[in-house]
Each structure stands twice: as structure tokens, then as C-alpha cells.
Tab-separated table of C-alpha atoms in Angstrom:
chain	number	residue	atom	x	y	z
B	278	VAL	CA	-38.769	-50.602	-22.195
B	279	LEU	CA	-36.997	-52.953	-24.614
B	280	PHE	CA	-36.426	-55.560	-21.902
B	281	ARG	CA	-40.060	-55.403	-20.780
B	282	SER	CA	-41.318	-55.603	-24.343
B	283	VAL	CA	-39.218	-58.633	-25.212
B	284	ARG	CA	-39.833	-60.431	-21.921
B	285	SER	CA	-43.609	-59.992	-22.255
B	286	SER	CA	-43.673	-60.783	-25.968
B	287	LYS	CA	-45.201	-63.980	-27.342
B	288	VAL	CA	-42.915	-63.963	-30.389
B	289	LEU	CA	-39.588	-62.550	-29.118
B	290	ASP	CA	-37.090	-63.658	-26.513
B	291	PHE	CA	-33.445	-63.218	-25.509
B	292	SER	CA	-30.836	-65.847	-26.262
B	293	LYS	CA	-27.099	-66.162	-25.807
B	294	SER	CA	-25.192	-64.496	-28.623
B	295	ALA	CA	-22.910	-66.803	-30.589
B	296	ASP	CA	-21.395	-63.946	-32.603
B	297	ASN	CA	-18.091	-62.774	-31.155
B	298	GLY	CA	-18.497	-59.512	-33.069
B	299	PHE	CA	-21.771	-58.654	-31.320
B	300	PRO	CA	-21.013	-56.477	-28.273
B	301	TYR	CA	-23.570	-58.014	-25.877
B	302	ASN	CA	-23.893	-61.424	-24.284
B	303	GLU	CA	-27.576	-61.722	-25.127
B	304	CYS	CA	-29.396	-60.916	-28.353
B	305	ILE	CA	-33.045	-60.683	-29.322
B	306	THR	CA	-34.368	-63.609	-31.312
B	307	PHE	CA	-37.700	-65.048	-32.442
B	308	SER	CA	-39.360	-67.635	-30.244
B	309	ARG	CA	-41.611	-68.777	-33.109
B	310	ASP	CA	-40.744	-69.611	-36.704
B	311	ASP	CA	-43.923	-68.015	-38.060
B	312	ALA	CA	-43.373	-64.619	-36.372
B	313	MET	CA	-42.245	-61.286	-37.747
B	314	LEU	CA	-41.376	-57.903	-36.244
B	315	ILE	CA	-42.275	-54.426	-37.517
B	316	PHE	CA	-40.516	-51.647	-35.631
B	317	GLY	CA	-42.434	-48.395	-36.017
B	318	GLY	CA	-39.663	-45.804	-35.791
B	319	ASP	CA	-38.409	-43.101	-33.397
B	320	LEU	CA	-35.492	-45.286	-32.412
B	321	TRP	CA	-33.726	-42.691	-30.246
B	322	ASP	CA	-33.990	-39.685	-27.945
B	323	LYS	CA	-36.379	-40.553	-25.144
B	324	GLY	CA	-35.551	-43.722	-23.266
B	325	GLY	CA	-31.789	-44.032	-23.089
B	326	TYR	CA	-29.610	-46.937	-24.259
B	327	ASP	CA	-30.145	-45.809	-27.844
B	328	LEU	CA	-27.094	-47.628	-29.185
B	329	TYR	CA	-28.052	-50.864	-27.444
B	330	VAL	CA	-31.555	-50.827	-28.911
B	331	ALA	CA	-30.281	-49.955	-32.395
B	332	ARG	CA	-27.655	-52.697	-32.361
B	333	GLN	CA	-30.120	-55.306	-31.123
B	334	LEU	CA	-32.631	-54.468	-33.869
B	335	LEU	CA	-29.977	-54.326	-36.592
B	336	TYR	CA	-28.534	-57.660	-35.486
B	337	LEU	CA	-32.004	-59.207	-35.570
B	338	LYS	CA	-32.516	-57.754	-39.064
B	339	ARG	CA	-29.223	-59.238	-40.279
B	340	ARG	CA	-30.219	-62.696	-39.074
B	341	PHE	CA	-33.860	-62.530	-40.224
B	342	PRO	CA	-33.914	-60.073	-43.161
B	343	LYS	CA	-37.312	-61.213	-44.444
B	344	ARG	CA	-39.018	-61.212	-41.048
B	345	VAL	CA	-37.848	-57.864	-39.613
B	346	PHE	CA	-39.011	-54.514	-40.985
B	347	PHE	CA	-38.329	-50.927	-39.947
B	348	VAL	CA	-40.659	-47.967	-40.531
B	349	CYS	CA	-38.786	-44.699	-40.220
B	350	GLY	CA	-39.925	-41.985	-37.814
B	351	ASN	CA	-39.313	-38.252	-37.776
B	352	ARG	CA	-36.822	-38.661	-34.912
B	353	ASP	CA	-34.806	-40.999	-37.118
B	354	ILE	CA	-34.913	-38.811	-40.217
B	355	ASN	CA	-33.890	-35.673	-38.344
B	356	LYS	CA	-30.552	-37.306	-37.492
B	357	LEU	CA	-29.500	-36.534	-41.067
B	358	ARG	CA	-28.962	-33.047	-39.663
B	359	ILE	CA	-26.239	-34.093	-37.207
B	360	LEU	CA	-23.341	-34.237	-39.667
B	361	GLN	CA	-24.649	-31.179	-41.527
B	362	GLU	CA	-24.549	-29.082	-38.375
B	363	MET	CA	-21.702	-30.761	-36.466
B	364	GLY	CA	-19.240	-31.856	-39.127
B	365	TRP	CA	-17.225	-35.023	-38.534
B	366	GLY	CA	-13.779	-36.526	-38.685
B	367	ASP	CA	-10.941	-33.999	-38.833
B	368	GLN	CA	-13.123	-31.252	-40.318
B	369	ASP	CA	-13.546	-27.876	-38.720
B	370	MET	CA	-16.861	-27.305	-37.013
B	371	PRO	CA	-19.131	-25.689	-39.625
B	372	LYS	CA	-20.273	-22.183	-38.858
B	373	HIS	CA	-23.962	-22.333	-37.986
B	374	PRO	CA	-26.087	-19.600	-39.607
B	375	GLY	CA	-29.062	-20.092	-37.264
B	376	ILE	CA	-32.520	-21.447	-38.038
B	377	MET	CA	-35.429	-19.668	-39.627
B	378	TRP	CA	-38.106	-20.710	-37.146
B	379	PHE	CA	-36.133	-18.867	-34.428
B	380	LYS	CA	-36.048	-15.646	-36.448
B	381	GLY	CA	-37.076	-12.655	-34.360
B	382	THR	CA	-37.279	-14.624	-31.109
B	383	GLY	CA	-33.998	-13.479	-29.633
B	384	ARG	CA	-33.196	-17.066	-28.707
B	385	VAL	CA	-29.852	-18.707	-29.368
B	386	GLY	CA	-30.082	-19.694	-33.013
B	387	ASP	CA	-31.932	-16.570	-34.169
B	388	PRO	CA	-30.236	-15.882	-37.545
B	389	GLU	CA	-30.451	-12.161	-36.801
B	390	GLY	CA	-29.094	-12.503	-33.274
B	391	SER	CA	-27.064	-14.938	-31.200
B	392	LEU	CA	-25.831	-17.800	-33.360
B	393	PRO	CA	-25.155	-21.306	-32.015
B	394	SER	CA	-21.814	-21.878	-30.318
B	395	ASP	CA	-18.813	-23.191	-32.256
B	396	ASP	CA	-17.960	-25.391	-29.272
B	397	PRO	CA	-18.898	-28.963	-30.317
B	398	VAL	CA	-20.381	-29.916	-26.931
B	399	GLU	CA	-22.507	-26.791	-26.676
B	400	ARG	CA	-23.531	-27.121	-30.339
B	401	LEU	CA	-24.751	-30.709	-29.910
B	402	GLN	CA	-26.557	-29.919	-26.666
B	403	TRP	CA	-28.301	-27.013	-28.399
B	404	ILE	CA	-29.297	-29.109	-31.431
B	405	LEU	CA	-30.712	-31.940	-29.342
B	406	GLY	CA	-32.334	-29.872	-26.636
B	407	LYS	CA	-33.544	-26.804	-28.502
B	408	THR	CA	-34.214	-27.958	-32.078
B	409	MET	CA	-34.982	-31.686	-31.812
B	410	GLY	CA	-37.094	-31.726	-28.650
B	411	SER	CA	-34.658	-34.076	-26.904
B	412	PRO	CA	-33.387	-32.194	-23.840
B	413	ASP	CA	-32.248	-35.358	-22.046
B	414	ALA	CA	-30.629	-37.105	-25.013
B	415	PHE	CA	-27.091	-35.813	-24.415
B	416	GLU	CA	-26.943	-37.006	-20.810
B	417	LEU	CA	-28.701	-40.261	-21.683
B	418	ARG	CA	-26.029	-41.017	-24.303
B	419	LYS	CA	-23.308	-40.141	-21.800
B	420	GLY	CA	-24.866	-42.543	-19.318
B	421	GLU	CA	-24.936	-45.310	-21.900
B	422	LEU	CA	-21.278	-44.781	-22.800
B	423	GLU	CA	-20.400	-44.978	-19.095
B	424	TRP	CA	-22.417	-48.218	-18.815
B	425	GLU	CA	-20.524	-49.668	-21.804
B	426	ARG	CA	-17.179	-48.915	-20.192
B	427	GLN	CA	-18.305	-50.476	-16.940
B	428	GLN	CA	-19.157	-53.677	-18.824
B	429	LYS	CA	-15.532	-53.727	-19.990
B	430	SER	CA	-14.285	-53.023	-16.444
B	431	SER	CA	-12.853	-49.719	-17.612
B	432	THR	CA	-12.422	-46.940	-15.080
B	433	GLU	CA	-11.873	-44.267	-17.730
B	434	LYS	CA	-14.359	-41.432	-17.423
B	435	VAL	CA	-16.644	-40.494	-20.319
B	436	SER	CA	-16.154	-36.891	-21.393
B	437	ASN	CA	-18.632	-34.593	-23.098
B	438	LEU	CA	-16.465	-34.767	-26.218
B	439	ASP	CA	-16.874	-38.560	-26.159
B	440	VAL	CA	-20.630	-37.973	-26.466
B	441	VAL	CA	-20.066	-35.667	-29.440
B	442	GLU	CA	-17.941	-38.263	-31.214
B	443	SER	CA	-20.491	-40.963	-30.424
B	444	TYR	CA	-23.229	-38.942	-32.125
B	445	ARG	CA	-21.028	-38.148	-35.107
B	446	ASN	CA	-20.089	-41.802	-35.533
B	447	SER	CA	-23.574	-43.249	-34.974
B	448	CYS	CA	-25.211	-40.711	-37.320
B	449	HIS	CA	-22.696	-41.484	-40.080
B	450	PRO	CA	-23.904	-43.774	-42.922
B	451	ASN	CA	-21.758	-46.548	-41.421
B	452	GLY	CA	-23.092	-45.956	-37.907
B	453	GLU	CA	-26.088	-47.371	-36.120
B	454	MET	CA	-28.541	-44.703	-37.259
B	455	GLY	CA	-27.116	-44.712	-40.775
B	456	GLN	CA	-27.654	-48.464	-41.011
B	457	PHE	CA	-31.146	-48.174	-39.567
B	458	LEU	CA	-32.084	-45.585	-42.203
B	459	SER	CA	-30.683	-47.722	-45.006
B	460	HIS	CA	-32.927	-50.635	-43.951
B	461	SER	CA	-36.078	-48.564	-43.344
B	462	HIS	CA	-39.302	-47.745	-45.188
B	463	LEU	CA	-41.543	-44.706	-44.990
B	464	ALA	CA	-44.581	-46.918	-45.367
B	465	LEU	CA	-45.065	-50.661	-45.259
B	466	CYS	CA	-47.885	-52.862	-46.463
B	467	VAL	CA	-48.251	-56.221	-44.725
B	468	GLY	CA	-51.196	-58.091	-46.157
B	469	PRO	CA	-54.189	-55.728	-45.778
B	470	ILE	CA	-52.429	-53.596	-43.152
B	471	LEU	CA	-50.765	-50.264	-43.964
B	472	VAL	CA	-48.080	-49.310	-41.433
B	473	LEU	CA	-46.985	-45.683	-41.057
B	474	HIS	CA	-45.209	-43.814	-38.305
B	475	GLY	CA	-48.173	-41.613	-37.465
B	476	CYS	CA	-50.853	-40.944	-40.064
B	477	LEU	CA	-51.594	-39.670	-43.534
B	478	PRO	CA	-51.846	-35.853	-43.897
B	479	LEU	CA	-55.646	-35.730	-44.080
B	480	THR	CA	-55.705	-32.062	-43.112
B	481	GLU	CA	-58.731	-29.768	-43.207
B	482	GLU	CA	-57.361	-28.224	-46.403
B	483	VAL	CA	-57.052	-31.604	-48.102
B	484	MET	CA	-60.534	-32.677	-47.060
B	485	ALA	CA	-62.024	-29.332	-48.106
B	486	ALA	CA	-60.398	-29.576	-51.539
B	487	ALA	CA	-61.809	-33.078	-52.013
B	488	ALA	CA	-65.273	-31.922	-50.962
B	489	HIS	CA	-65.073	-28.985	-53.378
B	490	ALA	CA	-64.028	-31.259	-56.250
B	491	ASN	CA	-66.965	-33.531	-55.448
B	492	SER	CA	-69.410	-30.630	-55.458
B	493	GLU	CA	-68.091	-29.480	-58.847
B	494	SER	CA	-68.311	-32.925	-60.371
B	495	THR	CA	-71.166	-33.523	-62.784
B	496	SER	CA	-70.506	-37.230	-63.199
B	497	THR	CA	-69.457	-39.880	-60.704
B	498	SER	CA	-68.642	-39.305	-57.076
B	499	ILE	CA	-65.047	-38.295	-56.401
B	500	SER	CA	-63.075	-39.927	-53.613
B	501	ILE	CA	-60.101	-38.373	-51.844
B	502	TRP	CA	-58.173	-41.445	-52.955
B	503	ASP	CA	-58.711	-40.604	-56.621
B	504	ASP	CA	-55.761	-38.185	-56.490
B	505	LEU	CA	-52.895	-39.239	-54.227
B	506	SER	CA	-50.961	-35.986	-54.702
B	507	PHE	CA	-51.852	-34.874	-51.167
B	508	CYS	CA	-49.736	-37.676	-49.658
B	509	MET	CA	-46.785	-37.182	-52.029
B	510	PRO	CA	-45.630	-33.846	-50.586
B	511	TRP	CA	-42.373	-33.717	-52.527
B	512	ILE	CA	-44.059	-33.192	-55.904
B	513	LYS	CA	-43.944	-29.673	-57.284
B	514	PRO	CA	-46.904	-27.277	-57.346
B	515	GLY	CA	-49.002	-27.866	-60.436
B	516	GLU	CA	-47.925	-31.497	-60.767
B	517	SER	CA	-50.174	-34.419	-59.966
B	518	ALA	CA	-49.497	-37.930	-58.765
B	519	GLU	CA	-51.108	-39.621	-61.746
B	520	SER	CA	-50.219	-37.439	-64.718
B	521	ASP	CA	-46.636	-36.651	-63.707
B	522	TYR	CA	-45.634	-39.688	-61.652
B	523	GLY	CA	-47.932	-42.442	-62.910
B	524	VAL	CA	-49.321	-43.000	-59.413
B	525	SER	CA	-53.017	-43.794	-59.266
B	526	THR	CA	-53.246	-46.768	-56.884
B	527	ILE	CA	-52.220	-47.342	-53.295
B	528	GLU	CA	-49.685	-49.915	-54.457
B	529	GLU	CA	-48.080	-47.407	-56.837
B	530	TRP	CA	-48.088	-44.770	-54.094
B	531	LEU	CA	-46.305	-47.117	-51.680
B	532	GLU	CA	-43.647	-47.823	-54.294
B	533	ALA	CA	-43.218	-44.108	-55.067
B	534	LEU	CA	-43.007	-43.185	-51.388
B	535	ASN	CA	-40.351	-45.750	-50.574
B	536	THR	CA	-38.451	-45.036	-53.779
B	537	PHE	CA	-38.302	-41.361	-52.787
B	538	PHE	CA	-37.085	-42.315	-49.313
B	539	GLY	CA	-34.482	-44.777	-50.602
B	540	GLU	CA	-33.131	-42.314	-53.169
B	541	LYS	CA	-32.701	-39.567	-50.563
B	542	VAL	CA	-30.922	-41.871	-48.110
B	543	LYS	CA	-28.611	-42.964	-50.932
B	544	GLU	CA	-27.947	-39.318	-51.851
B	545	TRP	CA	-27.011	-38.659	-48.225
B	546	GLN	CA	-24.647	-41.628	-48.172
B	547	ASN	CA	-23.042	-40.530	-51.439
B	548	GLU	CA	-22.658	-36.923	-50.252
B	549	ILE	CA	-20.864	-38.017	-47.082
B	550	ARG	CA	-18.646	-40.356	-49.110
B	551	ARG	CA	-17.838	-37.609	-51.615
B	552	ILE	CA	-16.816	-35.186	-48.868
B	553	GLU	CA	-14.637	-37.815	-47.197
B	554	GLU	CA	-12.903	-38.677	-50.456
B	555	THR	CA	-12.372	-35.153	-51.758
B	556	LYS	CA	-12.074	-33.230	-48.466
B	557	GLU	CA	-14.113	-30.566	-50.255
B	558	ARG	CA	-16.468	-29.468	-47.533
B	559	ALA	CA	-16.961	-25.722	-47.642
B	560	THR	CA	-16.844	-23.930	-44.300
B	561	GLY	CA	-17.751	-20.426	-43.235
B	562	THR	CA	-21.096	-18.786	-42.580
B	563	GLU	CA	-22.073	-18.198	-46.216
B	564	ALA	CA	-21.290	-21.778	-47.212
B	565	SER	CA	-23.222	-23.063	-44.212
B	566	LYS	CA	-26.299	-21.149	-45.308
B	567	SER	CA	-26.371	-23.449	-48.334
B	568	ASN	CA	-25.199	-26.650	-46.658
B	569	ILE	CA	-27.257	-26.547	-43.448
B	570	TRP	CA	-30.900	-27.212	-44.267
B	571	VAL	CA	-32.445	-25.756	-41.109
B	572	HIS	CA	-31.222	-22.268	-41.979
B	573	ARG	CA	-34.003	-21.860	-44.525
B	574	LEU	CA	-35.942	-25.139	-44.639
B	575	GLY	CA	-37.819	-26.261	-47.738
B	576	TYR	CA	-37.120	-28.504	-50.700
B	577	HIS	CA	-34.914	-25.994	-52.474
B	578	PHE	CA	-32.369	-25.460	-49.692
B	579	GLY	CA	-29.439	-27.520	-48.525
B	580	PRO	CA	-28.140	-30.711	-50.151
B	581	SER	CA	-30.716	-32.569	-52.250
B	582	TYR	CA	-31.214	-35.267	-49.621
B	583	SER	CA	-32.504	-32.534	-47.303
B	584	GLN	CA	-35.867	-32.957	-49.013
B	585	LEU	CA	-36.309	-35.961	-46.755
B	586	ILE	CA	-35.884	-33.839	-43.635
B	587	ASP	CA	-38.375	-31.235	-44.790
B	588	ARG	CA	-41.446	-31.046	-42.596
B	589	LYS	CA	-43.659	-31.490	-45.636
B	590	SER	CA	-42.043	-34.878	-46.262
B	591	THR	CA	-42.332	-35.934	-42.646
B	592	ARG	CA	-45.994	-34.925	-42.445
B	593	LEU	CA	-46.585	-38.556	-43.289
B	594	ASN	CA	-45.009	-39.552	-40.008
B	595	SER	CA	-45.305	-36.656	-37.631
């Protein structure tokens, strides 16, 4: 898909790479000086060659930082879970306490039944295939790693554990997905155009509440845009966008949304760094119930950056 998109593009093309540190002979570049690129998210999981696509986009961003923009998707944000549920480096595999949306189903991952395997290969396959809707992702990554070795004329076989380490490394703050997240936005305004990965949460409940407020009003007509609390899902019950966060305009909402996103990504980076420096990662089932967000979900569970993974946060792009 990437090759077809670039080859058919009027603003992008491939050129020879002059950077000896870039792992491919060709890199994506702009064919026009007045062009820009907005990538809309969901970088991985479906098409294969995930690392290749990520590296090409990141390399383009490094060379043209003011002309390349990333909008984060739910399939990018959910990769924050990988190190939570898989561990990394020389750490023991964290005990997985199961996930709440499997409760009572009898499926692997039911917190009252069969818990996920402690084998790293089986754990990753279960996470990708059963909880991230990416049943082909494991084999696609294995295929890409085999392709990379072929490019280096290596005859060494790629093992399933190689795939596990690839995911751990690429979902680390220093890895491809970590770098992509650090350069991303949740929402982007380009001139008069608002770019989101998906849509705003204009649910029936939100629309009904706005209609009710309008019917109760005795003065001027009330617009749904008069209170932006509905599209700031991290604020606490009883708080409002304007009175508690000073957000009353679309411009202020955009700033608040991306500030929230940036702060949570930074918290994730700092948490990983802290664990690496102190070696103080708690293991065991009880500790995992606090450290692994999917066990309970919600803003009040797991590390603070888990708020970004919460479905309420990703309603904006789901």
C-alpha cells in the first residue's frame, strides 16, 4: 500500500537515501517544495512491513519537521500496553491478571478463569490476536524480520522469540512506535481543516443533552459547541471544559487535547525510564492488577499514562 500510495502521489516520491544510518536504499521524499503530508494514524497491524513504514515516515519527519504531521490512531495508542503486559529487557514476564471485558466468558484472559500464558510468544500472540484485533500481526512481523535478514544475505532463521523482542524494542520509547507517539497529535488544525483519526463523540446521549439544554433555555439558542466538555473525556464528573479548564473555543480545545496527549506520552516515557534506572518493577499477580491497565480499565487504574489508553479517551479516534 505504501509503495502504491507514493508512486501514485503528486507530492511524494522515492529517492536514493544518502544517509548511511538509514536501513533502506530508497527513502520517501517530497516532489514539490510547497507540499506537506498528514499521516492519519493506525500505523501498524494490518498490512505488514510495519517497521519499514514507520521508519520511512519518521525519516521523512526528521528531514521535513514542519511539513510532516502525524495524527495518532487507536492502534498506535494501544501499543502502550505492550510493555505493561509483556515486560522488557531482563525483567521477568509480568503475571497477567486477565482483562475485565472477558469476565464470565470462559475465554483465555477471563480474570475468574484461565489467565494468559506466561510464555512470551503465547502472551504476545494472545494480546495481538485476542485483545487488539490483529490476528495476523505476529506472523506479519515475523515475515518482515525474515525479509530484513534476506536483504542482508543472512540465512539465519527468525524465531518466534525474535518477534517478541522486536515488539518489545519497537514499542519502547526509543523504538519506532515510541518515536511515532512522541511526534504525534490527537487532533490537528491545518488552515480551516480539522484532522482527527475518526470523528468527534457526537453520540445520541451528547446530542440529547444539548437538545434538552436548548429546550430549557429562556434566552439565546444553545449550540452543542457552547460546552466542549463532551469531547474532553478525561475531565472528571461535575467539571466543565470552560469553568475548570478555561476551554471555551475550538482553538483552546485543540491545545488542551494535544497537551493532554503530550503529557501522557511523556509520563509513559518517564515511567519506562524510571523502571530501567531503578529496576523497581513489581511482579506477581497482585502487583500486575495495579500495573496492567486492561485488568480493570478506566482512568483510575494502572499507571497515570494509562488514561490515554482508556476507551473514553480514544472515543475521539475510534
